[in-house]
XYZ file of C-alpha atoms in Angstrom:
727
model
C -24.985 -42.368 32.749
C -22.752 -40.403 35.127
C -24.161 -37.861 37.532
C -25.309 -34.994 35.283
C -25.251 -32.381 38.034
C -21.451 -32.335 38.073
C -21.063 -31.965 34.330
C -19.742 -28.834 32.602
C -20.715 -28.407 28.953
C -18.536 -26.569 26.431
C -18.624 -26.044 22.659
C -15.729 -26.295 20.247
C -15.789 -23.809 17.374
C -16.315 -26.739 15.007
C -19.665 -27.425 16.657
C -20.796 -23.850 16.045
C -19.708 -24.004 12.392
C -21.433 -27.324 11.739
C -24.702 -26.102 13.287
C -24.843 -23.134 10.936
C -24.931 -25.480 7.947
C -27.966 -27.406 9.193
C -31.696 -26.654 8.936
C -32.987 -24.177 11.500
C -35.217 -26.812 13.089
C -32.152 -28.926 13.965
C -30.283 -25.969 15.443
C -33.358 -25.056 17.499
C -33.719 -28.597 18.840
C -30.054 -28.714 19.785
C -30.306 -25.310 21.457
C -33.398 -26.349 23.362
C -31.693 -29.530 24.562
C -28.619 -27.613 25.730
C -30.490 -24.821 27.502
C -32.874 -27.243 29.250
C -29.902 -29.228 30.490
C -28.158 -26.083 31.711
C -31.238 -24.867 33.575
C -31.851 -28.235 35.296
C -29.156 -30.855 34.671
C -30.591 -33.305 37.182
C -33.902 -33.484 35.309
C -32.544 -33.339 31.759
C -29.363 -35.379 31.739
C -27.472 -35.869 28.505
C -27.810 -39.470 27.366
C -24.457 -39.877 25.675
C -23.850 -43.081 23.742
C -20.586 -44.701 22.721
C -19.601 -44.331 19.062
C -18.883 -47.805 17.707
C -15.510 -48.065 16.021
C -14.210 -44.760 17.398
C -10.490 -44.572 18.090
C -11.081 -42.444 21.205
C -13.213 -44.035 23.928
C -14.196 -40.589 25.211
C -16.047 -39.702 22.008
C -19.831 -39.944 22.370
C -22.989 -39.230 20.436
C -26.209 -37.527 21.482
C -29.563 -37.899 19.722
C -30.852 -34.483 18.592
C -33.808 -35.972 16.741
C -34.487 -39.065 14.639
C -32.198 -37.981 11.813
C -29.438 -35.958 13.494
C -26.724 -36.644 16.050
C -24.376 -34.417 18.024
C -20.817 -35.568 18.699
C -19.120 -34.784 22.007
C -16.098 -35.743 24.076
C -16.802 -36.772 27.661
C -13.720 -36.396 29.816
C -14.157 -36.509 33.570
C -16.731 -33.885 34.511
C -16.541 -32.192 31.100
C -18.694 -32.674 28.014
C -17.350 -30.804 24.956
C -19.573 -30.779 21.851
C -17.597 -30.699 18.617
C -19.933 -31.541 15.709
C -23.603 -31.856 14.695
C -24.750 -33.536 11.492
C -27.022 -36.127 9.907
C -26.839 -39.507 11.649
C -24.475 -41.341 9.273
C -22.345 -38.286 8.468
C -21.926 -37.502 12.164
C -20.746 -41.053 12.919
C -18.319 -41.082 9.991
C -16.912 -37.778 11.206
C -16.526 -39.084 14.751
C -14.782 -42.393 14.060
C -11.361 -40.917 13.273
C -11.366 -38.049 15.772
C -9.819 -37.868 19.203
C -9.100 -35.253 21.845
C -5.439 -34.327 22.127
C -4.184 -32.675 25.309
C -1.353 -30.588 23.895
C 0.815 -28.897 26.555
C 3.256 -27.797 23.840
C 0.653 -25.314 22.566
C -1.187 -25.043 25.901
C -4.556 -26.068 24.485
C -7.074 -28.836 23.819
C -7.235 -29.921 20.200
C -9.645 -32.098 18.221
C -7.520 -34.174 15.851
C -8.416 -36.512 13.007
C -6.085 -39.508 12.876
C -5.612 -40.622 9.282
C -3.819 -43.637 7.903
C -0.841 -42.251 5.988
C -0.891 -45.085 3.448
C -4.587 -44.592 2.730
C -4.201 -40.826 2.403
C -1.343 -41.178 -0.068
C -3.292 -43.736 -2.094
C -6.181 -41.297 -2.456
C -3.930 -38.301 -3.107
C -3.392 -36.713 -6.548
C -0.719 -38.070 -8.853
C 2.852 -37.746 -7.503
C 3.727 -35.537 -10.476
C 1.330 -32.856 -9.235
C 3.138 -30.294 -7.031
C 2.302 -30.421 -3.337
C 1.485 -27.186 -1.527
C 3.858 -27.749 1.392
C 6.511 -29.825 -0.345
C 9.246 -27.408 0.764
C 8.152 -27.323 4.409
C 9.807 -30.023 6.502
C 7.888 -32.058 9.078
C 10.225 -30.750 11.783
C 9.305 -27.165 10.917
C 5.576 -27.938 10.932
C 5.874 -29.617 14.337
C 7.789 -26.658 15.717
C 4.979 -24.355 14.580
C 2.401 -26.430 16.456
C 1.171 -28.956 13.871
C 0.530 -32.422 15.398
C 1.951 -35.585 13.833
C -1.545 -36.958 13.268
C -2.325 -34.309 10.653
C 0.903 -34.513 8.648
C -0.380 -37.157 6.161
C -3.350 -34.970 5.171
C -1.103 -31.926 4.859
C 1.259 -33.762 2.518
C -1.663 -34.536 0.179
C -2.594 -30.854 -0.338
C -1.786 -29.460 -3.770
C -3.258 -25.938 -3.856
C -4.430 -23.135 -1.578
C -7.956 -23.880 -2.836
C -7.597 -27.453 -1.590
C -6.508 -26.096 1.772
C -9.579 -23.838 1.859
C -11.862 -26.762 1.086
C -10.271 -28.894 3.804
C -10.521 -26.291 6.583
C -12.949 -28.344 8.680
C -10.710 -31.427 8.377
C -7.955 -29.732 10.357
C -7.638 -28.547 13.909
C -8.163 -24.719 13.898
C -4.578 -24.029 14.998
C -3.196 -26.291 12.278
C -5.300 -24.522 9.661
C -4.077 -21.108 10.842
C -0.453 -22.259 10.647
C -0.917 -23.736 7.175
C -2.677 -20.706 5.773
C -0.013 -18.366 7.161
C 2.735 -20.493 5.603
C 0.886 -20.570 2.274
C 0.642 -16.772 2.430
C 4.431 -16.538 2.775
C 4.728 -15.678 6.470
C 8.005 -16.328 8.263
C 8.115 -18.617 11.285
C 8.361 -15.627 13.606
C 5.260 -14.112 12.013
C 3.394 -17.414 12.301
C 4.198 -17.600 16.012
C 2.913 -14.061 16.459
C -0.285 -14.720 14.492
C -1.206 -18.005 16.151
C -0.197 -17.206 19.711
C 2.059 -20.276 19.921
C 5.249 -19.713 21.894
C 8.357 -19.893 19.729
C 9.933 -23.326 19.609
C 7.243 -25.166 21.580
C 7.837 -28.657 22.887
C 7.855 -30.956 19.852
C 8.311 -34.319 21.514
C 5.195 -36.389 22.173
C 3.490 -35.571 25.459
C 4.938 -37.544 28.344
C 2.690 -40.269 29.682
C 2.962 -38.963 33.218
C 2.186 -35.344 32.298
C -0.172 -34.153 35.007
C -1.955 -31.518 32.902
C -5.558 -32.654 32.628
C -8.431 -31.805 30.313
C -9.997 -29.887 33.197
C -6.899 -27.688 33.446
C -6.157 -27.196 29.751
C -9.722 -26.169 28.869
C -9.282 -23.121 31.114
C -6.220 -21.762 29.292
C -6.404 -18.646 27.140
C -5.206 -20.707 24.197
C -8.040 -23.236 24.501
C -10.587 -20.487 24.980
C -9.678 -19.179 21.529
C -11.616 -22.111 20.058
C -13.742 -23.427 22.950
C -16.797 -21.612 24.312
C -17.887 -22.268 27.905
C -21.173 -20.443 28.584
C -21.419 -18.937 32.040
C -25.209 -18.833 32.102
C -28.284 -20.086 30.298
C -28.871 -16.544 29.007
C -25.396 -16.390 27.464
C -25.901 -19.761 25.801
C -29.229 -18.640 24.319
C -27.675 -15.451 22.968
C -25.079 -17.499 21.114
C -27.669 -19.776 19.504
C -30.672 -17.493 19.071
C -29.170 -14.168 18.094
C -26.957 -15.476 15.302
C -23.723 -14.623 17.067
C -20.930 -14.759 14.503
C -17.863 -16.816 15.346
C -15.633 -13.788 15.657
C -17.691 -12.439 18.545
C -17.075 -15.517 20.673
C -13.834 -16.900 19.273
C -11.076 -14.374 18.696
C -8.088 -15.238 16.570
C -4.973 -15.577 18.770
C -3.409 -12.301 17.655
C -6.713 -10.491 18.285
C -7.189 -12.079 21.700
C -3.661 -11.200 22.798
C -4.365 -7.553 22.037
C -7.773 -7.418 23.739
C -7.141 -9.486 26.872
C -4.000 -8.136 28.498
C -2.708 -5.228 30.547
C -0.831 -2.279 29.045
C 1.346 0.095 31.044
C 0.162 3.028 28.949
C -1.977 3.942 25.920
C -2.038 1.253 23.204
C -2.973 1.319 19.522
C -4.070 -1.371 17.058
C -3.919 -0.744 13.311
C -4.961 -3.020 10.464
C -6.670 -3.126 7.097
C -10.408 -3.444 6.566
C -11.862 -6.711 7.864
C -9.003 -7.516 10.244
C -11.300 -7.233 13.251
C -10.196 -3.947 14.829
C -13.688 -3.066 16.047
C -14.148 -6.628 17.330
C -10.916 -6.262 19.303
C -12.165 -2.935 20.685
C -15.450 -4.558 21.756
C -13.676 -7.455 23.485
C -11.279 -4.972 25.079
C -14.277 -3.138 26.535
C -15.719 -6.423 27.813
C -12.397 -7.467 29.353
C -11.971 -4.184 31.236
C -15.628 -4.130 32.292
C -15.268 -7.705 33.590
C -12.402 -6.489 35.788
C -14.555 -3.646 37.131
C -17.394 -6.069 37.890
C -15.089 -8.431 39.794
C -13.630 -5.720 42.058
C -16.108 -4.244 44.591
C -13.706 -1.355 45.205
C -14.239 -0.235 41.588
C -18.030 -0.023 41.749
C -19.270 2.894 39.658
C -16.317 2.917 37.266
C -16.974 2.458 33.568
C -15.346 2.004 30.164
C -16.037 4.739 27.614
C -16.115 3.358 24.062
C -16.304 6.197 21.577
C -16.165 6.591 17.817
C -16.574 9.289 15.185
C -20.189 9.016 14.002
C -23.518 8.412 15.713
C -24.371 5.502 13.389
C -21.174 3.643 14.240
C -21.833 4.112 17.943
C -25.304 2.601 17.521
C -23.899 -0.361 15.570
C -21.230 -1.040 18.194
C -23.709 -0.812 21.055
C -26.024 -3.260 19.274
C -23.156 -5.749 18.934
C -22.102 -5.283 22.553
C -25.663 -6.064 23.608
C -25.100 -9.476 22.112
C -21.576 -9.930 23.464
C -21.982 -8.620 27.029
C -25.428 -7.094 27.709
C -24.944 -7.223 31.487
C -22.299 -4.491 31.292
C -24.597 -2.170 29.329
C -27.645 -2.870 31.491
C -25.873 -2.494 34.836
C -26.768 0.555 36.913
C -24.629 2.495 36.421
C -23.487 0.873 33.151
C -19.966 -0.523 33.116
C -19.640 0.256 29.385
C -20.851 3.517 27.833
C -20.981 3.720 24.023
C -21.320 7.195 22.506
C -19.823 9.138 19.619
C -17.460 11.881 20.729
C -19.467 14.858 19.413
C -22.455 13.775 21.471
C -20.320 13.184 24.559
C -18.864 16.686 24.309
C -22.279 18.243 23.788
C -23.687 16.513 26.874
C -20.627 17.350 28.984
C -20.679 21.064 28.107
C -24.414 21.231 28.745
C -23.820 19.930 32.278
C -21.127 22.593 32.681
C -23.517 25.340 31.498
C -21.439 26.167 28.440
C -23.037 29.348 27.132
C -22.594 28.716 23.414
C -24.421 26.375 21.036
C -22.160 23.895 19.256
C -22.838 24.108 15.524
C -22.666 20.467 14.490
C -25.315 20.848 11.775
C -28.657 22.460 10.962
C -29.535 26.125 11.500
C -26.506 26.799 13.695
C -24.189 25.583 10.957
C -26.011 27.700 8.381
C -25.527 30.752 10.578
C -21.759 30.126 10.651
C -21.755 30.240 6.849
C -23.528 33.588 7.039
C -20.942 34.899 9.511
C -18.164 33.877 7.152
C -19.796 35.834 4.340
C -20.115 38.902 6.551
C -16.424 38.657 7.417
C -15.439 38.329 3.770
C -17.562 41.381 2.931
C -15.621 43.441 5.495
C -12.088 42.242 4.702
C -9.891 42.283 1.634
C -8.239 38.939 0.951
C -4.513 38.714 0.188
C -3.694 38.412 -3.505
C -4.196 34.976 -4.968
C -6.334 33.594 -2.118
C -9.994 32.619 -2.382
C -12.768 32.468 0.189
C -12.825 28.618 0.145
C -9.056 28.617 0.717
C -9.377 30.897 3.747
C -12.134 28.755 5.285
C -10.012 25.654 4.705
C -7.013 27.354 6.320
C -9.133 28.118 9.362
C -10.441 24.576 9.617
C -7.315 22.591 8.753
C -4.677 24.731 10.484
C -6.120 27.152 13.055
C -8.906 24.989 14.470
C -7.293 21.600 13.920
C -4.151 22.676 15.773
C -5.981 24.713 18.391
C -4.228 28.004 17.558
C -5.582 30.892 19.627
C -3.070 33.716 19.062
C -1.339 35.384 16.151
C 2.179 34.387 17.170
C 1.300 30.689 17.199
C -0.248 30.934 13.735
C 2.763 32.735 12.287
C 4.996 29.877 13.495
C 2.645 26.962 12.735
C 3.586 24.268 10.225
C 1.273 24.168 7.207
C 2.583 20.895 5.812
C 0.293 19.488 3.130
C -1.645 22.713 2.508
C -0.121 23.316 -0.930
C -0.409 27.100 -1.489
C 2.428 28.836 0.412
C 1.776 31.831 2.697
C 4.420 34.377 3.610
C 4.436 36.160 6.970
C 2.518 39.186 5.632
C -0.305 37.069 4.242
C -0.540 35.088 7.461
C -0.778 38.278 9.475
C -3.596 39.561 7.236
C -5.444 36.278 7.535
C -5.129 36.291 11.317
C -6.974 39.596 11.493
C -9.777 37.990 9.492
C -9.776 34.879 11.705
C -9.968 36.964 14.864
C -12.963 38.831 13.467
C -14.721 35.565 12.577
C -14.079 34.115 16.019
C -15.333 37.268 17.763
C -18.555 37.341 15.720
C -19.121 33.619 16.325
C -18.770 34.112 20.091
C -21.045 37.147 20.084
C -23.685 35.041 18.305
C -23.402 32.404 21.043
C -22.059 29.779 18.643
C -19.091 27.424 18.683
C -17.569 25.030 16.187
C -16.959 21.401 17.224
C -13.222 22.044 17.632
C -14.055 24.923 19.981
C -16.262 22.571 21.976
C -13.508 19.954 22.226
C -11.022 22.602 23.314
C -13.407 24.079 25.886
C -14.149 20.639 27.343
C -10.423 19.875 27.484
C -9.735 23.127 29.348
C -12.504 22.413 31.855
C -11.223 18.900 32.485
C -7.645 20.118 32.855
C -8.477 23.000 35.210
C -10.999 21.554 37.620
C -10.145 17.835 37.603
C -13.795 16.746 37.526
C -14.783 13.423 39.005
C -15.454 11.444 35.840
C -16.283 7.728 36.209
C -14.098 6.497 33.339
C -11.329 4.023 34.053
C -10.398 3.858 30.367
C -11.339 5.221 26.948
C -11.503 2.964 23.890
C -11.495 4.748 20.509
C -12.792 3.136 17.322
C -12.187 4.546 13.797
C -9.435 6.758 15.153
C -8.307 7.802 11.663
C -11.335 10.093 11.302
C -10.675 12.107 14.477
C -8.538 15.223 14.715
C -6.035 16.618 17.200
C -8.600 18.351 19.380
C -10.521 15.106 19.779
C -7.467 13.239 21.013
C -6.411 16.043 23.317
C -9.880 15.746 24.850
C -9.571 11.956 25.157
C -6.259 12.402 26.980
C -7.962 14.862 29.326
C -10.821 12.435 30.049
C -8.318 9.862 31.361
C -5.178 11.822 32.261
C -2.007 10.119 33.383
C -1.936 9.974 37.162
C 0.906 9.708 39.705
C -0.064 6.042 40.027
C 0.662 5.493 36.339
C -1.122 5.145 33.011
C -2.074 1.470 32.979
C -4.906 0.497 30.575
C -5.853 4.160 30.151
C -6.476 4.502 26.384
C -6.945 1.886 23.662
C -7.107 3.110 20.056
C -8.001 1.229 16.863
C -7.941 2.627 13.344
C -6.609 2.478 9.797
C -5.518 5.542 7.871
C -6.239 3.697 4.604
C -9.922 4.091 5.547
C -9.798 7.824 6.381
C -12.887 9.304 4.733
C -13.324 12.578 6.616
C -9.964 14.253 6.058
C -9.018 14.667 9.730
C -5.702 13.430 11.028
C -3.730 13.626 14.243
C -0.437 12.512 15.747
C -0.997 10.613 18.984
C 2.263 11.764 20.556
C 1.538 15.429 19.794
C -1.745 15.027 21.695
C -0.081 13.621 24.799
C -0.905 9.990 23.971
C 2.310 7.986 23.810
C 1.731 4.644 22.051
C 5.260 3.890 20.915
C 6.191 0.390 21.950
C 2.502 -0.432 22.406
C 1.392 -0.210 18.774
C 0.423 -3.387 16.928
C -0.895 -4.195 13.446
C -3.454 -6.848 12.429
C -2.909 -8.358 8.995
C -5.417 -11.184 8.502
C -8.703 -10.203 6.861
C -11.514 -12.405 8.202
C -14.377 -10.734 6.312
C -13.474 -10.329 2.667
C -12.238 -12.869 0.139
C -8.701 -12.538 -1.160
C -10.053 -11.614 -4.594
C -12.194 -8.727 -3.302
C -9.463 -7.603 -0.900
C -6.871 -7.477 -3.691
C -9.139 -5.341 -5.878
C -9.990 -2.991 -3.004
C -6.302 -2.577 -2.151
C -5.467 -1.806 -5.797
C -7.617 1.332 -5.498
C -5.069 2.699 -3.000
C -2.050 1.901 -5.158
C 0.507 4.696 -4.765
C -1.341 6.387 -1.873
C 0.882 7.147 1.127
C -0.822 7.128 4.527
C 0.268 7.809 8.095
C 0.300 5.341 10.988
C -1.929 7.590 13.180
C 1.204 8.892 14.864
C 4.331 10.295 13.222
C 5.237 7.486 10.821
C 3.832 5.875 7.687
C 1.674 2.776 7.385
C 1.539 0.028 4.803
C -0.734 -2.859 3.853
C 2.235 -5.193 3.391
C 1.309 -8.658 4.616
C -2.418 -7.841 4.628
C -4.076 -11.026 3.368
C -7.491 -12.681 3.448
C -8.234 -16.124 4.820
C -11.026 -16.800 2.316
C -11.216 -17.241 -1.443
C -14.097 -16.713 -3.827
C -15.194 -15.186 -7.097
C -13.429 -12.133 -8.493
C -15.332 -8.830 -8.269
C -17.842 -8.394 -11.071
C -16.886 -5.209 -12.948
C -19.688 -4.148 -15.276
C -19.660 -1.447 -17.952
C -23.161 -0.271 -18.912
C -24.561 1.811 -21.746
C -26.499 4.090 -19.397
C -27.430 4.559 -15.759
C -30.846 3.052 -16.549
C -29.030 -0.081 -17.721
C -27.032 -0.040 -14.488
C -30.217 -0.101 -12.427
C -31.715 -2.840 -14.578
C -28.554 -4.926 -14.209
C -28.537 -4.293 -10.461
C -32.057 -5.671 -10.108
C -31.116 -8.765 -12.130
C -28.005 -9.286 -9.966
C -30.012 -9.144 -6.727
C -32.506 -11.657 -8.084
C -29.731 -13.992 -9.251
C -28.077 -14.266 -5.831
C -28.747 -17.722 -4.304
C -31.835 -17.348 -2.116
C -30.976 -20.521 -0.191
C -27.647 -19.037 0.933
C -28.384 -15.360 1.350
C -31.244 -13.240 2.647
C -32.134 -9.831 1.252
C -30.917 -8.246 4.513
C -27.401 -9.519 3.727
C -27.247 -7.596 0.433
C -25.928 -4.030 0.454
C -26.107 -1.413 -2.301
C -23.737 1.456 -1.528
C -23.840 4.836 -3.257
C -21.664 7.925 -3.149
C -24.588 10.383 -3.114
C -27.860 10.480 -1.187
C -29.840 11.112 -4.374
C -28.483 7.843 -5.786
C -29.719 5.982 -2.709
C -33.255 7.070 -3.558
C -32.853 6.094 -7.229
C -31.744 2.587 -6.255
C -34.597 2.295 -3.779
C -37.168 3.188 -6.429
C -35.688 0.700 -8.928
C -35.696 -2.202 -6.452
C -39.193 -1.400 -5.215
C -40.459 -1.236 -8.779
C -39.101 -4.768 -9.148
C -41.059 -5.759 -6.025
C -37.920 -6.273 -3.951
C -38.071 -5.219 -0.298
C -35.647 -2.465 0.719
C -34.331 -0.776 3.853
C -32.575 2.594 3.579
C -29.942 2.883 6.291
C -29.604 6.297 7.881
C -28.933 6.888 11.575
C -29.413 4.135 14.116
C -28.289 0.519 14.163
C -29.078 -1.861 11.314
C -31.631 -4.400 12.570
C -31.009 -7.409 10.302
C -34.242 -9.037 11.446
C -36.079 -6.511 9.241
C -36.170 -7.955 5.693
C -34.993 -6.011 2.664
C -31.957 -5.094 0.599
C -29.887 -2.533 2.507
C -29.287 0.724 0.616
C -26.922 3.292 2.101
C -24.326 5.899 1.338
C -20.747 4.698 1.365
C -20.165 6.815 4.479
C -23.051 5.162 6.349
C -21.774 1.693 5.449
C -18.615 2.210 7.505
C -18.421 -0.546 10.110
C -21.005 -2.777 8.393
C -20.578 -5.956 6.367
C -22.746 -7.816 3.869
C -22.623 -11.174 2.109
C -22.920 -9.326 -1.223
C -22.320 -5.663 -2.110
C -23.127 -3.651 -5.230
C -21.558 -0.245 -5.894
C -23.264 1.519 -8.824
C -22.704 4.845 -10.615
C -18.900 4.794 -10.677
C -18.533 6.618 -13.990
C -15.820 9.162 -14.576
C -18.225 12.098 -14.359
C -19.988 10.917 -11.202
C -17.240 9.626 -8.911
C -15.746 11.570 -7.248
C -18.826 13.824 -7.353
C -18.109 16.955 -9.422
C -19.143 19.213 -6.548
C -16.483 17.731 -4.293
C -13.728 18.370 -6.839
C -14.944 21.915 -7.507
C -14.584 22.699 -3.811
C -10.802 22.143 -3.957
C -8.924 25.314 -3.114
C -5.663 24.342 -4.833
C -3.916 21.349 -6.419
C -2.868 19.898 -3.063
C -6.416 20.131 -1.734
C -7.756 18.500 -4.891
C -5.346 15.603 -4.441
C -6.472 15.227 -0.821
C -10.108 15.057 -1.958
C -9.280 12.410 -4.545
C -7.422 10.405 -1.884
C -10.450 10.595 0.410
C -12.656 9.204 -2.349
C -10.165 6.450 -3.059
C -10.374 5.528 0.613
C -14.169 5.754 0.491
C -14.352 3.321 -2.445
C -11.886 1.045 -0.673
C -14.099 1.070 2.435
C -17.239 0.369 0.385
C -15.662 -2.554 -1.485
C -14.382 -4.160 1.708
C -17.900 -4.314 3.161
C -18.425 -7.349 0.889
C -17.777 -10.810 2.295
C -18.336 -13.047 -0.736
C -19.644 -11.101 -3.747
C -18.909 -7.633 -5.121
C -20.495 -5.951 -8.143
C -19.096 -2.642 -9.392
C -20.786 -0.832 -12.270
C -20.576 2.360 -14.304
C -21.905 3.842 -17.525
C -19.675 5.385 -20.159
C -16.082 5.784 -19.029
C -15.243 4.384 -15.567
C -13.884 6.536 -12.766
C -10.150 7.115 -12.890
C -9.875 5.908 -9.293
C -9.872 2.211 -10.184
C -6.538 0.658 -9.361
C -6.604 -1.837 -12.234
C -8.123 -1.387 -15.651
C -11.777 -2.454 -15.301
C -12.813 -5.522 -17.223
C -15.552 -4.821 -19.726
């Protein structure tokens, strides 16, 4: 065996996928072998053995235990593990594989060489249509597909066959094929895969001096090859159940996260496209740069989002991805929801008023409103709910502080028109409300944002933030983004890597909206859209998208967005749409569904039951407990999946989470949207906005499901379904 001390061990994504299909004891033995070697390679060398009959002399095997073998490629000082399986299966897998150094795509690829004659002999009858019959070999080569895989591609007949053969293809080849099957143009395929347009298509020259050692370091290779930097990082990958997307980003995701921008940038995309993952990797990338530069000691990345629960979930994931940045003193990444950040900032600045986020302070604001209404006569045709909505959606959202500004303000989307006289009357009422609120020592969240923005703009405080990353941007309003711009203002030196925003207006569930440019955040020319859904099957995605049929949404700036080209990479069963005789039958059917899920493939912690109302959460909990099924009700705080039990949560709380299987009960016409929400509408336009929010909420809930979705109702179903439910 060669000198082990000089060896560098890496892991192809195929190795990680194969391990997850094996018994835990095998994964643990493999992990133990790898970590012991990394901690002391001289004492625990890897005894690699030649694979008899292999086409590539660099392919080796390693004994994990008596029944299992790991397959690796040993090239110079590098050992790259690519597969783990039972003894005979591992050897059969290894015989036809070889490492291909591919300068045309700037990466290392693991290719299976197949005999074209043998493949064709085993292929379906010639009369059966082939999936890529209309795609020429020359075009496939130009997109990055190697010659060795063309015979297997020509044998494919359906998209389902392509899905089943995923592990038989190099990851780049599979991405190219799936994009072509989904109808993408060549230009779109290049953009999605990260392959330069018109790469070199001729076979690699014999005297090419690009070595394995050099190609494994490229960004393209690192999309599918993991090189742990420490024993601790390696253990996190194996022990903490790190999902592939946290280590291996898809090329279009990686390009967005790991690059420099000369100003604010924005990433949009449908549910499951990995926006939050990109934001997390963006935070890691920028924190890595801070760590490497002694002159930047003390700087940090602020990663903020709308709700406390989402902030907890993101921080928990970052503790798996890059715990050193969170544990550094001071931390190089700070994760906090924006309301909490503002509250802490104003407290340090001795802000004299209490911000009424919730609780008694919020109740007192309702009392102040009633006192104001008692002392003022409303203009004809206007109601108290309408006036409060006008205050919230126009005056506070736009930061209007004087009568003249309100008289001139656009009220687009508010429905009920207001002439100048009515606006003037309302302003007198608004001024009275604001004065009473201040005298009581209270402030609304928008007031807090505005106050913090004014402080930051006037005194140029010495904040430690080099950049702000915003997740779930669609749920934040104008005042929030004006504050974010103030936290990292443009400087005379420029605006490089200052603000990074991710969001999707199709998932707006809180009714707030803002135009980036109107808040001083210019993202034009630096706005990108993700289109591949990595979480949800195509069948579930299609149903969830149908809920939004006919709904027009903005692009988080001053344009409109679309889900055109938004596709899933996975296929599975269609959503189960169940009509029940009563809500009691719904609960009984829900219990039966949970019990019927395959226990060998799914744990209770990977099942989510999502409800529109808090009272329904408790009803589901009681039904499952009565059936002796463990449950966990998700409220605030991160979801610790090591705690067993079916997860039960409101649809709002489920934002940012994902489950193997999801059930959404109580979607009858009289229960969803909740009657109370519709009664609160102040006019027809407001009612339509509320309905749109609940469409988005159902869309969000459905797209939490990875493989299985059950939707149920009793009586007539909600009118929000995009397609007619199947009885």
